[in-house]
Amino acid sequence: MNRAAEQSQENPLREGLTNRAVPQPCSIVIFGATGDLTHRKLLPALYNLAADGELPPAVTVIGFARRPKTDDEFRKEMEQSVKEFSRQAVRDEIWSNFAQSLFYHQSDFADESGFKTLADRLEKVDKERGTRGNRLFYFAVGPEEFEPILKHLKAAGLNKAPEGSWARVIVEKPFGRDLDSARELNRVISNSFSEEQTYRIDHFLGKETAQNILVLRFANAIFEPLWNTRYIDHVQITAAETLGVEGRGGYYETAGALRDMVQNHLLQLLCLVGMEAPSDLRADSIRDEKVKLVRCLRRMSPGEVAVDVVRGQYAEGAINGKPAAPYRKEERIAPDSKIETFVALRLNIDNWRWWDVPIYMRVGKRLPKSATEISVHFKKAPMVLFNKETNEANVLVIRIQPDEGISLRMQAKIPGSSFRIEPVKMDFHYGTTFGKASPEAYERLLLDAMSGDATLFARRDEVEEAWAFIDPIEKAWSAKKDAPELYFYPAGTWGPEQADELLARDGRAWRRL
Amino acid sequence: MPPPSGTYSLGQPVTISDIGAELKKLWQEGEGAMTRASLINLAVYSERPGSLEKNTQLIAKITENHSCRALVIGATPESKEDRIEAWVNAHCHVSREGGKQICSEQISFSLQGPCAKQLPSIVFSHLDSDLPLYLWWQDDFPNDMDPQLWAWVDRLIFDSQTWKDFDKQMRLVETAEQEARQRIVLCDLNWTRLDKVRYALAQFFDHPASHHHFAKMESVTVNFGPGYKSAAILLIGWLAAQLKWKTNQQHMNGSCRFLDSNDRKIDIELREKSGNPIGEVILNSQQTKFCVKPAKCGDLLEVSRSGENETAKPQMMPAQSNDPVDLMTQELLRGGQHRIYLRAVNAVRSLLGNGGSPTRHGD
């Protein structure tokens, strides 16, 4: 984050104009340019950056994919996608200009010659468009494609940048499917790109509210003194969605909710909530603190998995009054699939701050509403004076999506001559308070990668430590003997009742969303 | 009850002592899902006739992006009659997510006669507590400004383009800043007008390989619209302050000269041309020309660099609209300190004097 200051000194005209690192002109090569991610997220994000004047004019996008296509065909396809998915309306003047920076490179990922011609093309782009040898390779492909692409990039000399320039690689999740495969993936990446060149994207971290967690905690004096085992009773993190697998059945069958959401997004959110204050705002200072927290997560034995983790799969039900098919009848799902679409966990963080403060997480598909939030439940006030009869705890809620904001529940006296106490809510809504729409997570993250700011990207050790925590759970589930049960829940409900029992046995309940 | 979106009247007349109660009533009588929102207190002061109505229209639009408690003041201090009138109203608009109405309160004051000098006691007693006060002063500052005023203000917004005597006005503003012990942030809308042009010029030099051009700069040409010479001079002031140029020659005919830190000459040409406040800006660095100009469509900037071995490939960037609502929206969005502004002013103070007309300063 402090690269902003360094760069503004380099360019005196930038001083006072921006307080973030300035993105450098570069070529962005997207592997998997005909895929969904490119159409729905990457190109709309790049267009929005261009329309807002945030993208250096020289930035050039080269779509790399197998299907034969001309530059013009690629541009037309992208125009349709951007028109459909962009957060702001597409203006012809801006699009026609932006479209001139889009190119298509047809090659098979396994074809070494395709990468040699890519290298020639990039050199030409450097000369013609002023991208100055800077290259950003975006892997919008499955991890099985990483190795050949990385190998050929290295063979073509594209993993190294000329003096004064840079080459970076952005990889999308899943970062492996267990610790071993994550290590292998990291090994494969590190054969071609160093850790400093590698940007593992977790779009949750690009969300405004996720970034605001650190601001809330460390820019306000009132929360930090209370942010520990002495005052916090427990923390809940929920990521609920009404959607099912939506055509991602093939992938989901190999992943499940634990790998798809908990290993990355939810543990990242937990890190932001639970980490110690970093010494400064440099990417590695923040990531050091995050990884320390993941290391403190208590690893579970198979017996503990059976007690502290509940897995579920949606059965037939209804979402918003419309019938919803069971998971096992979705497209490309095995009829006897044991993949979890819901998981609830009780975690423990073994450090001084969080000792004896359980963290409850739940994530699921086909739940009654879509919402991601963190709630910090404080300990109750002594049951004397006003709290003799009812005693509700203070709850601080950080809403990640939708309706981003923060609320604090507290007790208040109901007007009248008697002392009746009821909980009231102080509520801050981003949408109400700030008129300006937040940029999409991918916009922020792409800019950061172009600026060399890795703060919001996962580091190798973070990923591996997260898998080291997740692996014992997956192993317990896949054990041939005494594997914990997979529970079924009707679509449109809050998961299996065992998830409620997980908290009920501690005398707690999930926050009503 | 807040009026529906689109009708921007002063609202309900109220007596000063009842403002709090009438505001409360406004919300109690409101219909539907409404949320009162406020990030700042935005006070707008003007002595121009009809300003209350005109500023109400502006505030209604500004609050679409910046929720605030607006305090709109129409003053006629020279009036012999000592009279105060007040109105309360709310500006509501549908939130980005839809459904909910987000409302900002407006309290309007008509201050006639001596009471116009008592802003702190009459107006500022109606601030939304704990929120910063932004004071948008739309006229020239009088010599006898109430020093008490500055204890209240967090950001002072003005437009130096309208000033008749820049030197005198700037001195008053700086005095205000000193009286507030540098706590006040000075926000000149004439500076805000330059935001996007400054972005567009700065981006040419983001890559370190472009920095050598700073030492090779030979000339700068700025076209400006009628009445916006001061904006053009401020732009030059920004370049001079940031690139450490010092004034050398000033002429009457719109051109002047600066020296860089190696005493190399940089010729400046300011040309009045009908059109945008800031039209085409060209920075010439030996063989390379950096150009920013309004695009044909009007609300974008076309930026390009060209040179001996380089053909211009124009790119589009956002332009700053000169509409007061857009200028205020942009200014309120920026926040933070504006240290560079005073540096830019100081670099061209002698040029800005006398209403922005370059004067001969000696060779």
GROMACS .gro file of C-alpha atoms in nm, chain B:
model
  363
  514MET     CA    1  -4.341   1.598   0.495
  515PRO     CA    2  -4.056   1.580   0.243
  516PRO     CA    3  -4.170   1.671  -0.104
  517PRO     CA    4  -4.143   1.413  -0.380
  518SER     CA    5  -3.819   1.406  -0.571
  519GLY     CA    6  -3.807   1.676  -0.840
  520THR     CA    7  -3.977   1.963  -0.660
  521TYR     CA    8  -3.719   2.184  -0.505
  522SER     CA    9  -3.887   2.451  -0.298
  523LEU     CA   10  -3.765   2.619   0.018
  524GLY     CA   11  -4.029   2.419   0.201
  525GLN     CA   12  -4.210   2.497   0.522
  526PRO     CA   13  -4.160   2.845   0.674
  527VAL     CA   14  -4.057   2.818   1.039
  528THR     CA   15  -3.954   3.046   1.319
  529ILE     CA   16  -3.588   3.014   1.418
  530SER     CA   17  -3.669   2.875   1.762
  531ASP     CA   18  -3.888   2.601   1.609
  532ILE     CA   19  -3.642   2.468   1.351
  533GLY     CA   20  -3.554   2.156   1.553
  534ALA     CA   21  -3.917   2.072   1.622
  535GLU     CA   22  -4.023   2.136   1.261
  536LEU     CA   23  -3.748   1.911   1.129
  537LYS     CA   24  -3.868   1.637   1.362
  538LYS     CA   25  -4.222   1.687   1.238
  539LEU     CA   26  -4.099   1.658   0.882
  540TRP     CA   27  -3.993   1.300   0.951
  541GLN     CA   28  -4.291   1.206   1.160
  542GLU     CA   29  -4.529   1.312   0.886
  543GLY     CA   30  -4.329   1.152   0.606
  544GLU     CA   31  -4.483   0.866   0.415
  545GLY     CA   32  -4.318   0.545   0.297
  546ALA     CA   33  -3.973   0.409   0.368
  547MET     CA   34  -3.742   0.708   0.417
  548THR     CA   35  -3.397   0.724   0.564
  549ARG     CA   36  -3.243   1.049   0.679
  550ALA     CA   37  -2.876   1.050   0.591
  551SER     CA   38  -2.604   1.301   0.664
  552LEU     CA   39  -2.228   1.289   0.625
  553ILE     CA   40  -2.155   1.660   0.655
  554ASN     CA   41  -2.309   1.998   0.728
  555LEU     CA   42  -2.299   2.193   0.404
  556ALA     CA   43  -2.359   2.564   0.448
  557VAL     CA   44  -2.399   2.776   0.134
  558TYR     CA   45  -2.366   3.152   0.167
  559SER     CA   46  -2.462   3.403  -0.097
  560GLU     CA   47  -2.562   3.768  -0.110
  561ARG     CA   48  -2.691   3.750  -0.466
  562PRO     CA   49  -3.061   3.819  -0.518
  563GLY     CA   50  -3.260   3.499  -0.573
  564SER     CA   51  -2.975   3.286  -0.440
  565LEU     CA   52  -3.194   3.096  -0.192
  566GLU     CA   53  -3.407   2.946  -0.467
  567LYS     CA   54  -3.113   2.889  -0.701
  568ASN     CA   55  -2.903   2.720  -0.434
  569THR     CA   56  -3.197   2.505  -0.330
  570GLN     CA   57  -3.199   2.360  -0.682
  571LEU     CA   58  -2.823   2.295  -0.658
  572ILE     CA   59  -2.847   2.136  -0.315
  573ALA     CA   60  -3.128   1.908  -0.430
  574LYS     CA   61  -2.894   1.771  -0.696
  575ILE     CA   62  -2.579   1.763  -0.484
  576THR     CA   63  -2.757   1.557  -0.217
  577GLU     CA   64  -2.819   1.281  -0.471
  578ASN     CA   65  -2.453   1.190  -0.425
  579HIS     CA   66  -2.366   1.354  -0.094
  580SER     CA   67  -2.606   1.320   0.195
  581CYS     CA   68  -2.580   1.621   0.421
  582ARG     CA   69  -2.763   1.870   0.634
  583ALA     CA   70  -2.773   2.172   0.406
  584LEU     CA   71  -2.787   2.522   0.550
  585VAL     CA   72  -2.868   2.760   0.268
  586ILE     CA   73  -2.814   3.124   0.354
  587GLY     CA   74  -2.935   3.417   0.148
  588ALA     CA   75  -2.797   3.736   0.304
  589THR     CA   76  -2.847   4.108   0.243
  590PRO     CA   77  -2.623   4.262   0.510
  591GLU     CA   78  -2.666   4.616   0.376
  592SER     CA   79  -3.043   4.608   0.437
  593LYS     CA   80  -3.160   4.848   0.704
  594GLU     CA   81  -3.426   4.612   0.825
  595ASP     CA   82  -3.301   4.348   1.069
  596ARG     CA   83  -3.502   4.043   0.970
  597ILE     CA   84  -3.461   3.666   0.981
  598GLU     CA   85  -3.673   3.414   0.795
  599ALA     CA   86  -3.625   3.037   0.788
  600TRP     CA   87  -3.764   2.733   0.607
  601VAL     CA   88  -3.715   2.359   0.645
  602ASN     CA   89  -3.735   2.100   0.374
  603ALA     CA   90  -3.592   1.765   0.271
  604HIS     CA   91  -3.452   1.642  -0.059
  605CYS     CA   92  -3.525   1.275  -0.115
  606HIS     CA   93  -3.408   1.041  -0.384
  607VAL     CA   94  -3.428   0.669  -0.436
  608SER     CA   95  -3.118   0.489  -0.313
  609ARG     CA   96  -2.883   0.307  -0.552
  610GLU     CA   97  -3.027  -0.024  -0.439
  611GLY     CA   98  -3.375   0.111  -0.514
  612GLY     CA   99  -3.680   0.104  -0.295
  613LYS     CA  100  -3.568   0.318  -0.005
  614GLN     CA  101  -3.582   0.699  -0.017
  615ILE     CA  102  -3.268   0.865   0.111
  616CYS     CA  103  -3.332   1.215   0.240
  617SER     CA  104  -3.115   1.512   0.325
  618GLU     CA  105  -3.249   1.800   0.531
  619GLN     CA  106  -3.224   2.159   0.418
  620ILE     CA  107  -3.266   2.459   0.646
  621SER     CA  108  -3.284   2.787   0.457
  622PHE     CA  109  -3.219   3.127   0.610
  623SER     CA  110  -3.289   3.471   0.475
  624LEU     CA  111  -3.080   3.713   0.679
  625GLN     CA  112  -3.140   4.082   0.623
  626GLY     CA  113  -2.953   4.363   0.788
  627PRO     CA  114  -2.712   4.334   1.082
  628CYS     CA  115  -2.820   3.975   1.162
  629ALA     CA  116  -2.640   3.865   0.844
  630LYS     CA  117  -2.317   3.907   1.040
  631GLN     CA  118  -2.425   3.660   1.305
  632LEU     CA  119  -2.387   3.334   1.121
  633PRO     CA  120  -2.242   3.139   1.416
  634SER     CA  121  -2.527   3.222   1.650
  635ILE     CA  122  -2.815   3.206   1.403
  636VAL     CA  123  -2.713   2.944   1.151
  637PHE     CA  124  -2.445   2.729   1.305
  638SER     CA  125  -2.655   2.652   1.610
  639HIS     CA  126  -2.850   2.426   1.372
  640LEU     CA  127  -2.562   2.205   1.269
  641ASP     CA  128  -2.597   1.828   1.273
  642SER     CA  129  -2.372   1.759   1.572
  643ASP     CA  130  -2.034   1.588   1.535
  644LEU     CA  131  -2.036   1.623   1.158
  645PRO     CA  132  -1.786   1.852   0.983
  646LEU     CA  133  -1.896   2.189   0.849
  647TYR     CA  134  -1.826   2.271   0.487
  648LEU     CA  135  -1.889   2.636   0.410
  649TRP     CA  136  -1.943   2.719   0.043
  650TRP     CA  137  -1.891   3.095   0.015
  651GLN     CA  138  -2.023   3.203  -0.324
  652ASP     CA  139  -1.931   3.572  -0.317
  653ASP     CA  140  -1.615   3.772  -0.263
  654PHE     CA  141  -1.506   3.765   0.101
  655PRO     CA  142  -1.572   4.095   0.280
  656ASN     CA  143  -1.289   4.271   0.463
  657ASP     CA  144  -1.471   4.251   0.792
  658MET     CA  145  -1.523   3.875   0.810
  659ASP     CA  146  -1.624   3.759   1.156
  660PRO     CA  147  -1.311   3.580   1.287
  661GLN     CA  148  -1.537   3.361   1.505
  662LEU     CA  149  -1.667   3.205   1.189
  663TRP     CA  150  -1.345   3.017   1.121
  664ALA     CA  151  -1.362   2.830   1.449
  665TRP     CA  152  -1.664   2.646   1.306
  666VAL     CA  153  -1.551   2.572   0.954
  667ASP     CA  154  -1.367   2.255   0.851
  668ARG     CA  155  -1.357   2.313   0.476
  669LEU     CA  156  -1.398   2.646   0.305
  670ILE     CA  157  -1.523   2.616  -0.050
  671PHE     CA  158  -1.498   2.908  -0.292
  672ASP     CA  159  -1.445   2.971  -0.661
  673SER     CA  160  -1.149   3.200  -0.729
  674GLN     CA  161  -1.263   3.228  -1.091
  675THR     CA  162  -1.534   3.472  -0.975
  676TRP     CA  163  -1.300   3.687  -0.766
  677LYS     CA  164  -1.248   4.042  -0.881
  678ASP     CA  165  -0.919   4.087  -0.695
  679PHE     CA  166  -0.734   3.758  -0.651
  680ASP     CA  167  -0.456   3.896  -0.434
  681LYS     CA  168  -0.687   4.058  -0.184
  682GLN     CA  169  -0.925   3.763  -0.170
  683MET     CA  170  -0.644   3.514  -0.132
  684ARG     CA  171  -0.502   3.717   0.155
  685LEU     CA  172  -0.841   3.705   0.329
  686VAL     CA  173  -0.864   3.331   0.277
  687GLU     CA  174  -0.514   3.278   0.407
  688THR     CA  175  -0.591   3.492   0.710
  689ALA     CA  176  -0.893   3.275   0.775
  690GLU     CA  177  -0.677   2.967   0.748
  691GLN     CA  178  -0.423   3.112   0.991
  692GLU     CA  179  -0.694   3.212   1.235
  693ALA     CA  180  -0.816   2.855   1.230
  694ARG     CA  181  -0.456   2.741   1.286
  695GLN     CA  182  -0.439   2.570   0.948
  696ARG     CA  183  -0.732   2.346   1.044
  697ILE     CA  184  -0.946   2.471   0.756
  698VAL     CA  185  -0.899   2.301   0.422
  699LEU     CA  186  -0.919   2.551   0.137
  700CYS     CA  187  -1.122   2.415  -0.153
  701ASP     CA  188  -1.114   2.629  -0.465
  702LEU     CA  189  -1.363   2.512  -0.729
  703ASN     CA  190  -1.137   2.675  -0.986
  704TRP     CA  191  -0.878   2.416  -0.878
  705THR     CA  192  -1.138   2.138  -0.887
  706ARG     CA  193  -1.207   2.245  -1.246
  707LEU     CA  194  -0.852   2.131  -1.326
  708ASP     CA  195  -0.877   1.788  -1.164
  709LYS     CA  196  -0.929   1.577  -1.474
  710VAL     CA  197  -0.685   1.775  -1.687
  711ARG     CA  198  -0.424   1.728  -1.415
  712TYR     CA  199  -0.497   1.353  -1.410
  713ALA     CA  200  -0.465   1.340  -1.786
  714LEU     CA  201  -0.134   1.526  -1.786
  715ALA     CA  202   0.007   1.333  -1.489
  716GLN     CA  203  -0.055   0.991  -1.645
  717PHE     CA  204   0.191   1.068  -1.927
  718PHE     CA  205   0.470   1.058  -1.672
  719ASP     CA  206   0.373   0.760  -1.457
  720HIS     CA  207   0.641   0.540  -1.601
  721PRO     CA  208   0.991   0.629  -1.480
  722ALA     CA  209   1.111   0.609  -1.840
  723SER     CA  210   0.907   0.924  -1.912
  724HIS     CA  211   1.065   1.129  -1.638
  725HIS     CA  212   1.353   1.252  -1.853
  726HIS     CA  213   1.097   1.471  -2.032
  727PHE     CA  214   1.067   1.689  -1.721
  728ALA     CA  215   1.421   1.810  -1.779
  729LYS     CA  216   1.354   1.867  -2.149
  730MET     CA  217   1.035   2.067  -2.125
  731GLU     CA  218   1.050   2.360  -2.365
  732SER     CA  219   0.706   2.509  -2.378
  733VAL     CA  220   0.352   2.482  -2.251
  734THR     CA  221   0.044   2.608  -2.431
  735VAL     CA  222  -0.291   2.633  -2.259
  736ASN     CA  223  -0.613   2.737  -2.432
  737PHE     CA  224  -0.878   2.868  -2.198
  738GLY     CA  225  -1.237   2.977  -2.233
  739PRO     CA  226  -1.344   3.338  -2.188
  740GLY     CA  227  -1.332   3.429  -1.818
  741TYR     CA  228  -1.117   3.132  -1.722
  742LYS     CA  229  -0.768   3.278  -1.747
  743SER     CA  230  -0.725   3.225  -1.373
  744ALA     CA  231  -0.790   2.852  -1.418
  745ALA     CA  232  -0.525   2.838  -1.691
  746ILE     CA  233  -0.277   3.024  -1.469
  747LEU     CA  234  -0.350   2.786  -1.181
  748LEU     CA  235  -0.273   2.495  -1.413
  749ILE     CA  236   0.061   2.654  -1.498
  750GLY     CA  237   0.114   2.714  -1.126
  751TRP     CA  238   0.064   2.346  -1.062
  752LEU     CA  239   0.319   2.246  -1.327
  753ALA     CA  240   0.562   2.508  -1.198
  754ALA     CA  241   0.524   2.408  -0.834
  755GLN     CA  242   0.552   2.035  -0.897
  756LEU     CA  243   0.834   2.058  -1.149
  757LYS     CA  244   1.016   2.327  -0.953
  758TRP     CA  245   1.000   2.600  -1.214
  759LYS     CA  246   1.036   2.961  -1.115
  760THR     CA  247   0.898   3.267  -1.291
  761ASN     CA  248   1.136   3.451  -1.517
  762GLN     CA  249   0.951   3.681  -1.754
  763GLN     CA  250   0.594   3.793  -1.763
  764HIS     CA  251   0.442   3.972  -2.058
  765MET     CA  252   0.117   4.141  -2.133
  766ASN     CA  253   0.038   3.940  -2.444
  767GLY     CA  254  -0.053   3.614  -2.274
  768SER     CA  255   0.289   3.459  -2.276
  769CYS     CA  256   0.546   3.433  -2.001
  770ARG     CA  257   0.856   3.237  -1.921
  771PHE     CA  258   0.967   3.008  -1.638
  772LEU     CA  259   1.308   2.864  -1.557
  773ASP     CA  260   1.355   2.507  -1.443
  774SER     CA  261   1.599   2.404  -1.171
  775ASN     CA  262   1.881   2.401  -1.431
  776ASP     CA  263   1.785   2.750  -1.548
  777ARG     CA  264   1.647   2.616  -1.875
  778LYS     CA  265   1.376   2.835  -2.023
  779ILE     CA  266   1.018   2.714  -2.051
  780ASP     CA  267   0.789   2.934  -2.255
  781ILE     CA  268   0.428   2.953  -2.152
  782GLU     CA  269   0.154   3.062  -2.384
  783LEU     CA  270  -0.200   3.123  -2.264
  784ARG     CA  271  -0.458   3.166  -2.539
  785GLU     CA  272  -0.820   3.261  -2.495
  786LYS     CA  273  -1.049   3.055  -2.717
  787SER     CA  274  -1.420   3.001  -2.695
  788GLY     CA  275  -1.516   2.666  -2.547
  789ASN     CA  276  -1.436   2.481  -2.228
  790PRO     CA  277  -1.276   2.658  -1.931
  791ILE     CA  278  -0.961   2.465  -2.015
  792GLY     CA  279  -0.925   2.372  -2.379
  793GLU     CA  280  -0.621   2.219  -2.542
  794VAL     CA  281  -0.310   2.184  -2.327
  795ILE     CA  282   0.021   2.101  -2.494
  796LEU     CA  283   0.346   2.021  -2.320
  797ASN     CA  284   0.643   2.022  -2.557
  798SER     CA  285   0.951   1.835  -2.450
  799GLN     CA  286   1.207   1.861  -2.728
  800GLN     CA  287   1.085   1.599  -2.976
  801THR     CA  288   0.779   1.484  -2.783
  802LYS     CA  289   0.445   1.657  -2.763
  803PHE     CA  290   0.198   1.572  -2.484
  804CYS     CA  291  -0.151   1.686  -2.567
  805VAL     CA  292  -0.477   1.691  -2.369
  806LYS     CA  293  -0.783   1.840  -2.532
  807PRO     CA  294  -1.160   1.815  -2.506
  808ALA     CA  295  -1.293   1.534  -2.724
  809LYS     CA  296  -1.555   1.612  -2.983
  810CYS     CA  297  -1.828   1.454  -2.773
  811GLY     CA  298  -1.764   1.726  -2.513
  812ASP     CA  299  -1.753   1.533  -2.187
  813LEU     CA  300  -1.433   1.338  -2.246
  814LEU     CA  301  -1.070   1.433  -2.283
  815GLU     CA  302  -0.858   1.314  -2.571
  816VAL     CA  303  -0.502   1.249  -2.460
  817SER     CA  304  -0.211   1.171  -2.690
  818ARG     CA  305   0.164   1.188  -2.713
  819SER     CA  306   0.350   1.216  -3.036
  820GLY     CA  307   0.705   1.267  -3.147
  821GLU     CA  308   0.964   1.208  -3.411
  822ASN     CA  309   0.927   0.830  -3.406
  823GLU     CA  310   0.590   0.818  -3.244
  824THR     CA  311   0.251   0.874  -3.402
  825ALA     CA  312  -0.024   1.003  -3.180
  826LYS     CA  313  -0.273   0.736  -3.064
  827PRO     CA  314  -0.543   0.934  -2.891
  828GLN     CA  315  -0.706   0.780  -2.584
  829MET     CA  316  -1.015   0.893  -2.401
  830MET     CA  317  -1.030   0.996  -2.037
  831PRO     CA  318  -1.307   1.150  -1.829
  832ALA     CA  319  -1.336   1.531  -1.842
  833GLN     CA  320  -1.448   1.763  -1.564
  834SER     CA  321  -1.785   1.921  -1.626
  835ASN     CA  322  -1.807   2.291  -1.542
  836ASP     CA  323  -2.157   2.257  -1.401
  837PRO     CA  324  -2.159   2.379  -1.038
  838VAL     CA  325  -2.330   2.059  -0.920
  839ASP     CA  326  -2.064   1.845  -1.085
  840LEU     CA  327  -1.784   2.063  -0.952
  841MET     CA  328  -1.923   2.043  -0.599
  842THR     CA  329  -1.984   1.668  -0.632
  843GLN     CA  330  -1.624   1.619  -0.739
  844GLU     CA  331  -1.493   1.846  -0.464
  845LEU     CA  332  -1.695   1.673  -0.192
  846LEU     CA  333  -1.576   1.337  -0.321
  847ARG     CA  334  -1.209   1.424  -0.296
  848GLY     CA  335  -1.170   1.496   0.072
  849GLY     CA  336  -0.825   1.520   0.227
  850GLN     CA  337  -0.589   1.814   0.236
  851HIS     CA  338  -0.522   2.027  -0.071
  852ARG     CA  339  -0.160   2.116   0.000
  853ILE     CA  340  -0.066   2.125  -0.366
  854TYR     CA  341  -0.323   2.398  -0.426
  855LEU     CA  342  -0.147   2.660  -0.215
  856ARG     CA  343   0.185   2.556  -0.367
  857ALA     CA  344   0.038   2.613  -0.714
  858VAL     CA  345  -0.106   2.949  -0.610
  859ASN     CA  346   0.228   3.060  -0.470
  860ALA     CA  347   0.407   2.961  -0.790
  861VAL     CA  348   0.193   3.199  -0.996
  862ARG     CA  349   0.072   3.447  -0.736
  863SER     CA  350   0.207   3.742  -0.931
  864LEU     CA  351   0.029   3.622  -1.246
  865LEU     CA  352  -0.296   3.565  -1.061
  866GLY     CA  353  -0.299   3.911  -0.911
  867ASN     CA  354  -0.511   4.168  -1.085
  868GLY     CA  355  -0.787   3.921  -1.168
  869GLY     CA  356  -0.571   3.669  -1.344
  870SER     CA  357  -0.434   3.906  -1.606
  871PRO     CA  358  -0.065   3.848  -1.656
  872THR     CA  359   0.126   4.166  -1.580
  873ARG     CA  360   0.477   4.273  -1.663
  874HIS     CA  361   0.695   4.176  -1.373
  875GLY     CA  362   1.038   4.258  -1.507
  876ASP     CA  363   1.279   4.065  -1.723
   0.00000   0.00000   0.00000
